[in-house]
Amino acid sequence: QVQLVESGGGSVQTGGSLRLSCTASGGTSNSYAVAWFRQAPGQEREFVAAIRWPNGATYYGDSLKGRFTMSRDNAKKTVYLQMNGLQPEDTAVYYCARILNPIASTIRSRDRYDYWGQGTQVTVSS
């Protein structure tokens, strides 16, 4: 059983920064990825970023690269999402999730992820 626990959400003003963390426990695999998705009220859950094991390759949603950066700490089994230049449209619940044996064509597909965290709220005010 894999558990994913997010932290680091909060409220910031436009242009501010936040760093989200997602710590994993349980489960073992040689090929997987952990991703961030976000969901705003009334909208579908959208892909934000992902990082693969073991090679550390990163993927970003359209228009997010450059403001958002994903990284990992293998020893802590934690991934991070550094979010800079936050805008009101970034307001959402942010979830981390895991996918096994990811490939580039499916890593952005939320239906391929089998474990999800409980989410953390990010609110950006103007």
Coordinates of C-alpha atoms in Angstrom, one line a residue:
Q1 CA 0.0 0.0 0.0
V2 CA 1.4 3.4 -1.0
Q3 CA 0.6 6.5 0.9
L4 CA 1.3 10.0 -0.4
V5 CA 1.1 13.0 1.9
E6 CA 1.2 16.5 0.6
S7 CA 2.1 19.6 2.6
G8 CA 3.1 23.2 2.0
G9 CA -0.1 24.7 0.6
G10 CA -1.4 28.1 1.8
S11 CA -2.4 31.6 0.8
V12 CA -0.2 34.0 -1.0
Q13 CA -0.6 37.2 -3.0
T14 CA -0.1 37.5 -6.8
G15 CA 3.6 37.1 -7.6
G16 CA 4.3 35.1 -4.5
S17 CA 5.9 31.7 -4.1
L18 CA 5.1 28.4 -2.4
R19 CA 6.9 25.1 -2.2
L20 CA 4.7 21.9 -2.0
S21 CA 6.0 18.7 -0.7
C22 CA 4.8 15.1 -1.2
T23 CA 6.3 12.3 0.9
A24 CA 5.7 8.7 -0.1
S25 CA 5.6 5.6 2.1
G26 CA 5.1 1.9 1.3
G27 CA 5.4 0.2 -2.1
T28 CA 8.5 -0.5 -4.1
S29 CA 9.1 -0.2 -7.8
N30 CA 12.1 0.3 -10.0
S31 CA 10.2 2.4 -12.6
Y32 CA 7.6 4.9 -11.6
A33 CA 6.8 8.6 -11.5
V34 CA 5.3 11.0 -9.1
A35 CA 3.2 13.9 -10.4
W36 CA 1.4 16.9 -9.3
F37 CA -2.1 17.6 -10.5
R38 CA -4.4 20.4 -9.6
Q39 CA -8.1 20.9 -9.6
A40 CA -9.9 24.2 -9.3
P41 CA -13.6 24.4 -8.4
G42 CA -15.8 23.3 -11.3
Q43 CA -12.8 22.3 -13.4
E44 CA -11.2 19.0 -14.3
R45 CA -8.1 17.8 -12.6
E46 CA -5.1 18.9 -14.7
F47 CA -1.5 17.8 -15.0
V48 CA 1.0 20.1 -13.5
A49 CA 4.4 18.3 -13.4
A50 CA 6.0 14.9 -13.0
I51 CA 9.3 13.4 -12.2
R52 CA 10.5 9.9 -13.1
W53 CA 12.4 7.3 -11.2
P54 CA 15.2 6.3 -11.7
N55 CA 16.3 8.8 -14.3
G56 CA 14.9 12.0 -12.8
A57 CA 13.3 13.2 -16.0
T58 CA 10.8 16.0 -15.5
Y59 CA 7.7 16.9 -17.4
Y60 CA 5.5 20.0 -17.1
G61 CA 2.1 21.1 -18.1
D62 CA 1.7 23.6 -20.9
S63 CA 2.7 27.1 -19.9
L64 CA 3.8 26.1 -16.4
K65 CA 7.4 25.4 -17.1
G66 CA 9.5 28.4 -16.2
R67 CA 7.4 29.2 -13.2
F68 CA 7.1 25.8 -11.6
T69 CA 10.0 23.4 -10.9
M70 CA 9.8 19.9 -9.7
S71 CA 12.5 18.1 -7.8
R72 CA 13.1 15.2 -5.5
D73 CA 15.0 14.0 -2.5
N74 CA 15.5 10.3 -2.8
A75 CA 16.7 9.8 0.8
K76 CA 13.5 11.5 2.1
K77 CA 11.2 9.9 -0.5
T78 CA 9.9 13.3 -1.1
V79 CA 9.2 15.3 -4.2
Y80 CA 8.8 19.1 -4.3
L81 CA 7.0 21.6 -6.4
Q82 CA 8.5 25.0 -6.3
M83 CA 5.9 27.5 -7.6
N84 CA 7.0 31.0 -8.4
G85 CA 5.2 34.0 -9.8
L86 CA 1.9 32.6 -8.6
Q87 CA -1.3 34.0 -10.3
P88 CA -4.9 33.8 -9.1
E89 CA -5.6 31.2 -11.8
D90 CA -3.1 28.9 -10.0
T91 CA -5.6 28.7 -7.2
A92 CA -6.6 25.0 -6.8
V93 CA -6.2 21.9 -4.7
Y94 CA -2.9 20.3 -5.6
Y95 CA -2.6 16.6 -5.5
C96 CA 0.4 14.3 -5.8
A97 CA 0.0 10.9 -7.4
R98 CA 2.0 7.9 -8.5
I99 CA 2.2 6.0 -11.8
L100 CA 4.0 2.8 -12.4
N101 CA 6.1 2.2 -15.5
P102 CA 5.4 5.6 -17.0
I103 CA 6.0 6.5 -20.6
A104 CA 6.1 9.9 -22.1
S105 CA 2.8 9.6 -23.9
T106 CA 0.8 8.7 -20.8
I107 CA 2.6 10.5 -17.9
R108 CA 0.2 13.4 -18.2
S109 CA -2.9 11.2 -18.1
R110 CA -4.5 11.3 -14.6
D111 CA -6.3 8.0 -15.3
R112 CA -3.0 6.2 -15.3
Y113 CA -2.2 7.1 -11.7
D114 CA -3.0 4.5 -9.1
Y115 CA -2.3 6.3 -5.8
W116 CA -3.3 9.8 -4.8
G117 CA -2.7 12.0 -1.8
Q118 CA -5.4 13.9 0.0
G119 CA -4.5 17.3 -1.6
T120 CA -3.4 20.6 -0.3
Q121 CA -5.1 24.0 -1.0
V122 CA -3.2 26.8 -2.8
T123 CA -4.9 30.1 -2.9
V124 CA -3.5 33.1 -4.7
S125 CA -5.2 36.5 -4.1
S126 CA -4.9 39.5 -6.3

